mmCIF file of C-alpha atoms and ligand atoms in Angstrom:
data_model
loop_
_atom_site.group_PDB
_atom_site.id
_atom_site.type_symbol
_atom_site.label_atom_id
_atom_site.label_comp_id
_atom_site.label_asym_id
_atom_site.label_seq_id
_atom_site.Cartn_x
_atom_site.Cartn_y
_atom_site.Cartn_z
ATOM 1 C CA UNK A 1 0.000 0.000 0.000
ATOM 2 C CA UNK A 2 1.466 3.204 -1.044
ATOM 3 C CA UNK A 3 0.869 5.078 1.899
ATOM 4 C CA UNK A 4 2.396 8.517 0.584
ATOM 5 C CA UNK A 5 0.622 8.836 -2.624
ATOM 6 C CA UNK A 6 -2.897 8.389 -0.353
ATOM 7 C CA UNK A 7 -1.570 11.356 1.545
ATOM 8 C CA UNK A 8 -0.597 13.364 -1.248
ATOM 9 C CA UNK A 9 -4.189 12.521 -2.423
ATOM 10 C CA UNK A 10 -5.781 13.176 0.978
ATOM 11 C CA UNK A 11 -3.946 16.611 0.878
ATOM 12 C CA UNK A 12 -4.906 17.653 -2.599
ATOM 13 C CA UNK A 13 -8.988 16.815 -1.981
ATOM 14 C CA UNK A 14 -8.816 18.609 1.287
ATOM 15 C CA UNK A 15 -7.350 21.847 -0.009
ATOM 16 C CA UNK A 16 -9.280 22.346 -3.017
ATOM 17 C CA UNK A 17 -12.350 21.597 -0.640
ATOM 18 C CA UNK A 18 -10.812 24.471 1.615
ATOM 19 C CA UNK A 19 -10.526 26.372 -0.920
ATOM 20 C CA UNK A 20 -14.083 25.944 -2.362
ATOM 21 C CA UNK A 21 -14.878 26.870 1.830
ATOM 22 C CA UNK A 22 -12.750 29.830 1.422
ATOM 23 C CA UNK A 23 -14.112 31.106 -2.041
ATOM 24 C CA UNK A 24 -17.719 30.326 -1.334
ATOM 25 C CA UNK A 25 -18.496 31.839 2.122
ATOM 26 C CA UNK A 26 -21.089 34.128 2.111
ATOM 27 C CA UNK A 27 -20.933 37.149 4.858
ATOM 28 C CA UNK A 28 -23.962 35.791 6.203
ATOM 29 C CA UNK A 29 -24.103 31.991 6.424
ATOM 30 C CA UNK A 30 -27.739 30.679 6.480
ATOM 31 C CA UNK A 31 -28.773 27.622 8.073
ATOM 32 C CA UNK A 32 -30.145 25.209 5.118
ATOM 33 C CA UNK A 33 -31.014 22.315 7.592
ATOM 34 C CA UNK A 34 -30.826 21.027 11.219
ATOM 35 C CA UNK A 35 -30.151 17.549 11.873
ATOM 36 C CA UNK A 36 -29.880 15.405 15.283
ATOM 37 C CA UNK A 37 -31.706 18.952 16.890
ATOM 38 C CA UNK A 38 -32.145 22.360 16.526
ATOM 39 C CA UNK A 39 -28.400 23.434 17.370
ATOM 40 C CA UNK A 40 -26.905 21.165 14.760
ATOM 41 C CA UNK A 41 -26.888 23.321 11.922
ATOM 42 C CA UNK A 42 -26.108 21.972 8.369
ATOM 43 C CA UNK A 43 -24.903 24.769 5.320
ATOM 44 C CA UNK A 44 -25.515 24.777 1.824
ATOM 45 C CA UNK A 45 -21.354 24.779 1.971
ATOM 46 C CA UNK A 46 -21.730 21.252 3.878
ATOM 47 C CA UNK A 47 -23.165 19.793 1.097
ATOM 48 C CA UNK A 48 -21.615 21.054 -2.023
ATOM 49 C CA UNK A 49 -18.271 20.795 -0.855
ATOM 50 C CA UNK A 50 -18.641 17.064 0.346
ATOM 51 C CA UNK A 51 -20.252 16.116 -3.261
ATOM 52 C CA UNK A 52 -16.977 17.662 -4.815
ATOM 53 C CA UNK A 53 -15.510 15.651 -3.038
ATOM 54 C CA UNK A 54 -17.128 12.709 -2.988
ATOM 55 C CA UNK A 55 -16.838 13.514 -7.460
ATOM 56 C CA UNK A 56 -13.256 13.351 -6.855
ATOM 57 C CA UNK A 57 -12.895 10.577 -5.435
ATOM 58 C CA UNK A 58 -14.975 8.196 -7.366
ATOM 59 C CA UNK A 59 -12.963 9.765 -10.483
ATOM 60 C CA UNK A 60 -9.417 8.760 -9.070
ATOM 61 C CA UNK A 61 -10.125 5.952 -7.010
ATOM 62 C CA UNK A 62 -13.583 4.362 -8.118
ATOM 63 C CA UNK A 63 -13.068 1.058 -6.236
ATOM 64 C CA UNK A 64 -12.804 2.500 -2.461
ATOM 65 C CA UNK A 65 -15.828 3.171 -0.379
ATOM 66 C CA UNK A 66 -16.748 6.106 0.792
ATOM 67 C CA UNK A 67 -18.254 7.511 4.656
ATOM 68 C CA UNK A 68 -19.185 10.916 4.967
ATOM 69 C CA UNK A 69 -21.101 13.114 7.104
ATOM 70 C CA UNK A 70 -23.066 14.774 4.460
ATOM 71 C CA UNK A 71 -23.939 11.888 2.389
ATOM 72 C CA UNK A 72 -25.196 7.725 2.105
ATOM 73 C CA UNK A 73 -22.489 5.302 1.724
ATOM 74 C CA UNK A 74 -20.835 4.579 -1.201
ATOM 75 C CA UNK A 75 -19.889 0.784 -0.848
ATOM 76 C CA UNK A 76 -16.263 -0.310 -2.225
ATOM 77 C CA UNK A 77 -14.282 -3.274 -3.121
ATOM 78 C CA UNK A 78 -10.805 -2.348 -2.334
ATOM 79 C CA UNK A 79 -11.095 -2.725 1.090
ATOM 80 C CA UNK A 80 -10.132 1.436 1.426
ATOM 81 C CA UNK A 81 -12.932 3.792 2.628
ATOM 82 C CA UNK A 82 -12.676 7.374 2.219
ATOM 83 C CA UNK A 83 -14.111 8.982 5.910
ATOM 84 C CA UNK A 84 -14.832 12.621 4.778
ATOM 85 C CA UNK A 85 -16.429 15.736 7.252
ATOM 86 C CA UNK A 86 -16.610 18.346 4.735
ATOM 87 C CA UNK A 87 -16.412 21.087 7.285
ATOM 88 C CA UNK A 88 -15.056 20.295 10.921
ATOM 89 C CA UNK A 89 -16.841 23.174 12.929
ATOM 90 C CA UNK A 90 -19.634 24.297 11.078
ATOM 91 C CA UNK A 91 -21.013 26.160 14.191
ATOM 92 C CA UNK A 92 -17.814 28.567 13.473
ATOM 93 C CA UNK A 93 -18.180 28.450 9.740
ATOM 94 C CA UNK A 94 -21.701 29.635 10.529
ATOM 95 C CA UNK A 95 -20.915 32.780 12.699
ATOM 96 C CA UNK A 96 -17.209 33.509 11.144
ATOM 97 C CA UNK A 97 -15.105 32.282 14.090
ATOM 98 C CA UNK A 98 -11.896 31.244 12.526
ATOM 99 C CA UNK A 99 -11.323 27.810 13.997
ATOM 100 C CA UNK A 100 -13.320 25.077 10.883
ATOM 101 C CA UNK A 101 -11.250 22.684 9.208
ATOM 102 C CA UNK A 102 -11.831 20.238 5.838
ATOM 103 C CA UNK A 103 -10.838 16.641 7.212
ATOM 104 C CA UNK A 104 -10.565 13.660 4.738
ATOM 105 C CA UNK A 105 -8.271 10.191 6.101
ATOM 106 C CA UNK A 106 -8.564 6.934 4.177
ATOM 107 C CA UNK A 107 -8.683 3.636 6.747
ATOM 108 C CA UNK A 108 -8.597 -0.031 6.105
ATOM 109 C CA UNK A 109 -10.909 -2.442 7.468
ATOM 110 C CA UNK A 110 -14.055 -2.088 9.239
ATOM 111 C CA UNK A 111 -15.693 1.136 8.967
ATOM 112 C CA UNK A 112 -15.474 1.910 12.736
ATOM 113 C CA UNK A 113 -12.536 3.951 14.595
ATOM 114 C CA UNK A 114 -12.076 1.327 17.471
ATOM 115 C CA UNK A 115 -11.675 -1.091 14.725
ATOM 116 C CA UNK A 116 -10.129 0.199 11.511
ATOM 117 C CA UNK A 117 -6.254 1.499 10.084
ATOM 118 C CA UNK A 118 -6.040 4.023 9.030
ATOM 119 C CA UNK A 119 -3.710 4.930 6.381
ATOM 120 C CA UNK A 120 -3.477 8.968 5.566
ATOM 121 C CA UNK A 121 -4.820 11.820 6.297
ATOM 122 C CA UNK A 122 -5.384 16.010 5.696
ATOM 123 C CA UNK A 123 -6.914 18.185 7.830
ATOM 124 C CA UNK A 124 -7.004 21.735 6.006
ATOM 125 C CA UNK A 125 -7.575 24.823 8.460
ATOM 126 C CA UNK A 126 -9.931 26.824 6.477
ATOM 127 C CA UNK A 127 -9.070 30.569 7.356
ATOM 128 C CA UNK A 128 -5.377 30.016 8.055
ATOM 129 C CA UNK A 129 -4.881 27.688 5.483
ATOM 130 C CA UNK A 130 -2.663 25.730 7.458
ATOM 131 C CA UNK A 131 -2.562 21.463 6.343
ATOM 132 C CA UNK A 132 -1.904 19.125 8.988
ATOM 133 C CA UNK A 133 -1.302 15.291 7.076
ATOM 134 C CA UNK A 134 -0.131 11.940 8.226
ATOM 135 C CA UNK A 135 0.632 8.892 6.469
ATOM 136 C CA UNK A 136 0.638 5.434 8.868
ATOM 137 C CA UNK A 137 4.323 5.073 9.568
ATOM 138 C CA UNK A 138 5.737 8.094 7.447
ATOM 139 C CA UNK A 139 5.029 10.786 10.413
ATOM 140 C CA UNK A 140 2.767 13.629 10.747
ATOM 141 C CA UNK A 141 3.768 17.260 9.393
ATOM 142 C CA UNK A 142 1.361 20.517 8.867
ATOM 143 C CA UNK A 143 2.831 22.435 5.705
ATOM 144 C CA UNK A 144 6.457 20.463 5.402
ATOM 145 C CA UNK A 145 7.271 20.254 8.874
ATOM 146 C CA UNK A 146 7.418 17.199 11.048
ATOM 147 C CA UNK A 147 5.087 17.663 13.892
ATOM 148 C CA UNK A 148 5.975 16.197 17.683
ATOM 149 C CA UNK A 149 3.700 16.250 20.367
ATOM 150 C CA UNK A 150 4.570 18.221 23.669
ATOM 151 C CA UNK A 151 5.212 15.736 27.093
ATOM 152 C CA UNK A 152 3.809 18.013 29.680
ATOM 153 C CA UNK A 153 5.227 17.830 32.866
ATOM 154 C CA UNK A 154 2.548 17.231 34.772
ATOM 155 C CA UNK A 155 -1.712 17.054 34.204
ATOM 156 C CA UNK A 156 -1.516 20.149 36.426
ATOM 157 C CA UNK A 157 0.450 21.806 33.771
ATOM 158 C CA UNK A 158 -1.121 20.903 30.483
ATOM 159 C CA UNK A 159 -3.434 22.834 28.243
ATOM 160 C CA UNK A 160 -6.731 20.339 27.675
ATOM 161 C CA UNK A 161 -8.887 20.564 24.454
ATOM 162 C CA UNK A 162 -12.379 19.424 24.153
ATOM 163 C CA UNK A 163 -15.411 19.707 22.997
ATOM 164 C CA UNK A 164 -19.450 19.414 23.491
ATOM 165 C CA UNK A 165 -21.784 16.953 21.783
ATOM 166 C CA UNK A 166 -25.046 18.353 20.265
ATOM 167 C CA UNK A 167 -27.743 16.529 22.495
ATOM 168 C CA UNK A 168 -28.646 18.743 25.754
ATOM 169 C CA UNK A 169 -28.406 15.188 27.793
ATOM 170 C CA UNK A 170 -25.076 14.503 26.573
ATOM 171 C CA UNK A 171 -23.788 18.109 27.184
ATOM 172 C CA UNK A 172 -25.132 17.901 30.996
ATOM 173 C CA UNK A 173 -22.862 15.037 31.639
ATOM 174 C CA UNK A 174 -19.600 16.810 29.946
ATOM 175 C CA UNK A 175 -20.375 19.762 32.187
ATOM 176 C CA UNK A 176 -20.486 17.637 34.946
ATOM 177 C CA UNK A 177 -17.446 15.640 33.527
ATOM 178 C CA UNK A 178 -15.497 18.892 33.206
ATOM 179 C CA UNK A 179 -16.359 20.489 37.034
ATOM 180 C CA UNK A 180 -14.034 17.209 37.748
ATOM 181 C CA UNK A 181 -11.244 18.010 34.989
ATOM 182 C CA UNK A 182 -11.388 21.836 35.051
ATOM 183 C CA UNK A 183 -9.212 22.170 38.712
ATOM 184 C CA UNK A 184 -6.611 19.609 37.481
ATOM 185 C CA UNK A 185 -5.747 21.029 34.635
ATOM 186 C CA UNK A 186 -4.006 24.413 33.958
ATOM 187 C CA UNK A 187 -7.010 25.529 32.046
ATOM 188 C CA UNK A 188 -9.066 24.247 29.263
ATOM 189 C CA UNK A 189 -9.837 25.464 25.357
ATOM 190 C CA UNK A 190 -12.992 24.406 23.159
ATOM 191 C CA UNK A 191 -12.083 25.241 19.850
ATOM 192 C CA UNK A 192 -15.246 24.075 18.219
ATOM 193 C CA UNK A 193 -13.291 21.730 15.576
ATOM 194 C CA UNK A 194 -12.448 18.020 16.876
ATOM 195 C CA UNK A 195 -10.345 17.889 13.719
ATOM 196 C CA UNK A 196 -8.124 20.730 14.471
ATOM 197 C CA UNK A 197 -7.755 20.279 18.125
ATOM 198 C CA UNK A 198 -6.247 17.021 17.369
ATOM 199 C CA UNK A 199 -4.270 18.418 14.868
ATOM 200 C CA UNK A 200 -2.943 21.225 17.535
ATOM 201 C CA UNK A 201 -2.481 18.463 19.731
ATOM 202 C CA UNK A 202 -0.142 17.095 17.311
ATOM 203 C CA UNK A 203 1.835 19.933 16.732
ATOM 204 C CA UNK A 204 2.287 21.098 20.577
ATOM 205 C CA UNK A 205 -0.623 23.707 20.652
ATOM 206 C CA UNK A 206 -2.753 21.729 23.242
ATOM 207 C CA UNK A 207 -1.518 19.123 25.489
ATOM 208 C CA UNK A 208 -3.887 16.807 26.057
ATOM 209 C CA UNK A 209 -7.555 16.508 24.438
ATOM 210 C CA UNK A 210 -10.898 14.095 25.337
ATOM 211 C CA UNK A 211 -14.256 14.099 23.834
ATOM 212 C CA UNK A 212 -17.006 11.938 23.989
ATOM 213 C CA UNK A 213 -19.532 11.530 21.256
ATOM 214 C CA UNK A 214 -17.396 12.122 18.110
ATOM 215 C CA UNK A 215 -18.107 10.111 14.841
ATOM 216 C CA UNK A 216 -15.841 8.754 12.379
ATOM 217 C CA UNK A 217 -15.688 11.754 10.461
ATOM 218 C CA UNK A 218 -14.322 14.342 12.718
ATOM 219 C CA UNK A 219 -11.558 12.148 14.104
ATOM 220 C CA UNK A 220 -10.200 10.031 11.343
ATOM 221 C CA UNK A 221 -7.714 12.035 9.929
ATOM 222 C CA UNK A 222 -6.906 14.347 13.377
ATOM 223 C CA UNK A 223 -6.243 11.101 15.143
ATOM 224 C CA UNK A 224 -3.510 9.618 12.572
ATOM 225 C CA UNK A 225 -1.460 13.218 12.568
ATOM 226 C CA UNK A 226 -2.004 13.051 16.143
ATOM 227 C CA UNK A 227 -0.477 9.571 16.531
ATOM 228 C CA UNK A 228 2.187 9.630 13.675
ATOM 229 C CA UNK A 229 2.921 13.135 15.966
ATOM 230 C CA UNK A 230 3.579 11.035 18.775
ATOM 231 C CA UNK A 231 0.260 10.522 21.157
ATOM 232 C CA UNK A 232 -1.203 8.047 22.864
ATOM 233 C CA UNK A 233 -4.384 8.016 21.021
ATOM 234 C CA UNK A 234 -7.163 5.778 23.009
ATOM 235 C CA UNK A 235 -10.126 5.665 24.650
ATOM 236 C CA UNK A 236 -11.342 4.654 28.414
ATOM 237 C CA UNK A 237 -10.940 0.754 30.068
ATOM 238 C CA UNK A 238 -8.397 -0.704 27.210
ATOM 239 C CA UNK A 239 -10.935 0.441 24.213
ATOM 240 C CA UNK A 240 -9.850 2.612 21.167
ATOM 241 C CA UNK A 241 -10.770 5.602 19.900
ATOM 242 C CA UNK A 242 -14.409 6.364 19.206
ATOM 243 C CA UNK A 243 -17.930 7.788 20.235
ATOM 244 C CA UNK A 244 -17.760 6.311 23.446
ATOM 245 C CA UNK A 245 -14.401 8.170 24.187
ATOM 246 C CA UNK A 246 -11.255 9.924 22.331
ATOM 247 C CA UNK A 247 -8.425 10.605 24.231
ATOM 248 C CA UNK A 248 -5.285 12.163 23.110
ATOM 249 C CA UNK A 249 -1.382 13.305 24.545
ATOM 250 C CA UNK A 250 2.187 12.132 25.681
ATOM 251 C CA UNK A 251 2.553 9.469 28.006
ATOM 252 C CA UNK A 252 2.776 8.920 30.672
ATOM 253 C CA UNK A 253 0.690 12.174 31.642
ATOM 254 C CA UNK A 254 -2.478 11.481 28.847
ATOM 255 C CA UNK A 255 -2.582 8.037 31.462
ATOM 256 C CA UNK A 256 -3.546 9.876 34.078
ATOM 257 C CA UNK A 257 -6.100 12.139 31.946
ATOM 258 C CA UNK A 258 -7.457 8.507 30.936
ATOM 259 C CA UNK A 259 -7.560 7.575 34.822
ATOM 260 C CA UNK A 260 -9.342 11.223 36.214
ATOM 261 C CA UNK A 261 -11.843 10.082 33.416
ATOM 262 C CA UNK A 262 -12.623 6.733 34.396
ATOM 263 C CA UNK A 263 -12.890 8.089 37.880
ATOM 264 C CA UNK A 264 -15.319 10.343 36.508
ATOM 265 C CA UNK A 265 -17.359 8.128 34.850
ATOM 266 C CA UNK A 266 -16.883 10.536 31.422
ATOM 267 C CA UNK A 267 -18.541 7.690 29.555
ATOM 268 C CA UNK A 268 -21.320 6.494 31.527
ATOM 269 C CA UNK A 269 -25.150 7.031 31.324
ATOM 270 C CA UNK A 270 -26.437 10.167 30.496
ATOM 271 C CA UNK A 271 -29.919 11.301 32.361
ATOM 272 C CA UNK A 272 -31.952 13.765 30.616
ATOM 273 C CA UNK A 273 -31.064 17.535 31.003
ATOM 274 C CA UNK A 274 -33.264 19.247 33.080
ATOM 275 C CA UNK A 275 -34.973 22.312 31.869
ATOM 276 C CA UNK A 276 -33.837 21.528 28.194
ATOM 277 C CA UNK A 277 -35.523 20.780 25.388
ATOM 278 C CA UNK A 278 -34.171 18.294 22.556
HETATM 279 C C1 IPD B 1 -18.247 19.002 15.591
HETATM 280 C C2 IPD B 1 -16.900 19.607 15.942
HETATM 281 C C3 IPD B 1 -16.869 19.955 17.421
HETATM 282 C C4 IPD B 1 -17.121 18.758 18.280
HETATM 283 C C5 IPD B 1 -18.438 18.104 17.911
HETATM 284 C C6 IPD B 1 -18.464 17.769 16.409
HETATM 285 P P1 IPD B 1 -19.234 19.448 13.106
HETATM 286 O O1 IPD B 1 -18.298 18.660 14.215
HETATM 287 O O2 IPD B 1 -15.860 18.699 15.676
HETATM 288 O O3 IPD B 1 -15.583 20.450 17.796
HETATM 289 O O4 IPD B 1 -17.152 19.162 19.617
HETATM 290 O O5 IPD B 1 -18.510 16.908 18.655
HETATM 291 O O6 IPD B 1 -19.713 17.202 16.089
HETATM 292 O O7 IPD B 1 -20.670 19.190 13.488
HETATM 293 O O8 IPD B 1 -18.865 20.870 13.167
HETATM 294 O O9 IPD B 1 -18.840 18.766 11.840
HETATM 295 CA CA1 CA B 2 -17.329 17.179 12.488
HETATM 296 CA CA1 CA B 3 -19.163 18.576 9.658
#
């Protein structure tokens, strides 16, 4: 498998879709749809730019599958699967806060993070234009430089990403997950793109980084620079990365992140949110 020539791939479809992102924004962003509730918003951009993608792909490599955010499955016999989110952070696209990526990895295997390889990856930072890219084995760089992950110190000294699901149930439980991180930590940042914090992660920007509830799509390719960068990239009680849990850093301080979590019960039921609608 020629893991460099699907990263050179995975780097050209991401920044021509950034650049269709870039081109295409209007001043005002509308809302075209919402989809698991009111507060997850879906753009006219969403669409279009994961069909141009999802056109390119099927041009130069009509035999993988392909899973995307915006779209059915396309069903392949290679044994490859494209896992495309067209734009990482569309709550940012939508009111022009600078932090929404393009992210499109290619894995092996079953279509599930816990479970799959994956082989190459591009996340493409929108606004700064900055490309993060990993290929499995050939490291992680962001625009020609090779990326290594910070070891903090300490978890008292580390700067934490994360971020929020959608459903008002889910979100009680992170804020009650995050009263028990927040005075560990030396202070936390929600960025708003999965994609990108794992990619800043990568590159020394954050130290460590958790979220629960992610899908395929916003942590396929972030994960790989992430781990060619150097993390630990897992999830909590000896399972991999996925919805249930993501977990990113150094050893041996991301173990202890993994631990305060468990403690925490970060992935455990989630009661209904009171006051809230859905
Ligand atoms: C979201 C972003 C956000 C994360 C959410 C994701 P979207 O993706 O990655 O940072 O906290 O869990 O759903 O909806 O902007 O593609
Ligand atoms: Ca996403
Ligand atoms: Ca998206």
């Amino acid at each position: 498998m020629d893991v460099e020539a699907l990263r050179a791939l995975a780097r050209s479809l991401a920044c021509e879709a950034g650049e269709q992102v870039r081109a295409g924004r209007p001043e005002r962003v509308e809302v075209a749809a919402t989809k698991s509730n009111d507060v997850d918003p879906v753009t006219d951009m969403d669409r279009a730019v994961e069909a141009q993608l999802r056109r390119r792909i099927a041009a130069e490599r009509p035999n993988d599958a392909i899973l995307g955010e915006e779209g059915d499955d396309v069903a392949g016999t290679s044994g490859l699967t494209w896992v495309l989110d067209p734009i990482d952070g569309t709550v940012n696209y939508l009111y022009g806060v600078a932090s929404y990526a393009v992210s499109v990895a290619v894995v092996a295997g079953p279509v599930d993070p816990e479970r799959w390889t994956a082989l190459a990856g591009c996340v493409h930072s929108v606004v700064d234009g900055h490309t993060w890219t990993a290929a499995r084995g050939g490291g992680a760089e962001r625009d020609g430089r090779p990326l290594r992950v910070n070891r903090p110190e300490s978890l008292a000294r580390s700067l934490l990403g994360t971020g929020f699901g959608y459903a008002p149930e889910r979100r009680a439980r992170q804020g009650e997950v995050l009263a028990h991180v927040l005075p560990r930590v030396r202070d936390i940042r929600r960025l708003g793109s999965a994609a990108i914090d794992l990619c800043l992660l990568a590159e020394g920007g954050l130290d460590l980084y958790y979220e629960r509830g992610l899908n395929p799509w916003d942590l396929a390719a972030g994960a790989l620079v992430a781990a060619e960068a150097g993390a630990w990239v897992g999830g909590l009680r000896g399972r991999g990365p996925g919805s249930a849990m993501t977990v990113a850093g150094a050893t041996p301080v991301v173990t202890e992140l993994v631990r305060l979590l468990e403690d925490a019960d970060a992935d455990g039921a989630e009661a209904p949110a009171k006051g809230a609608e859905g």
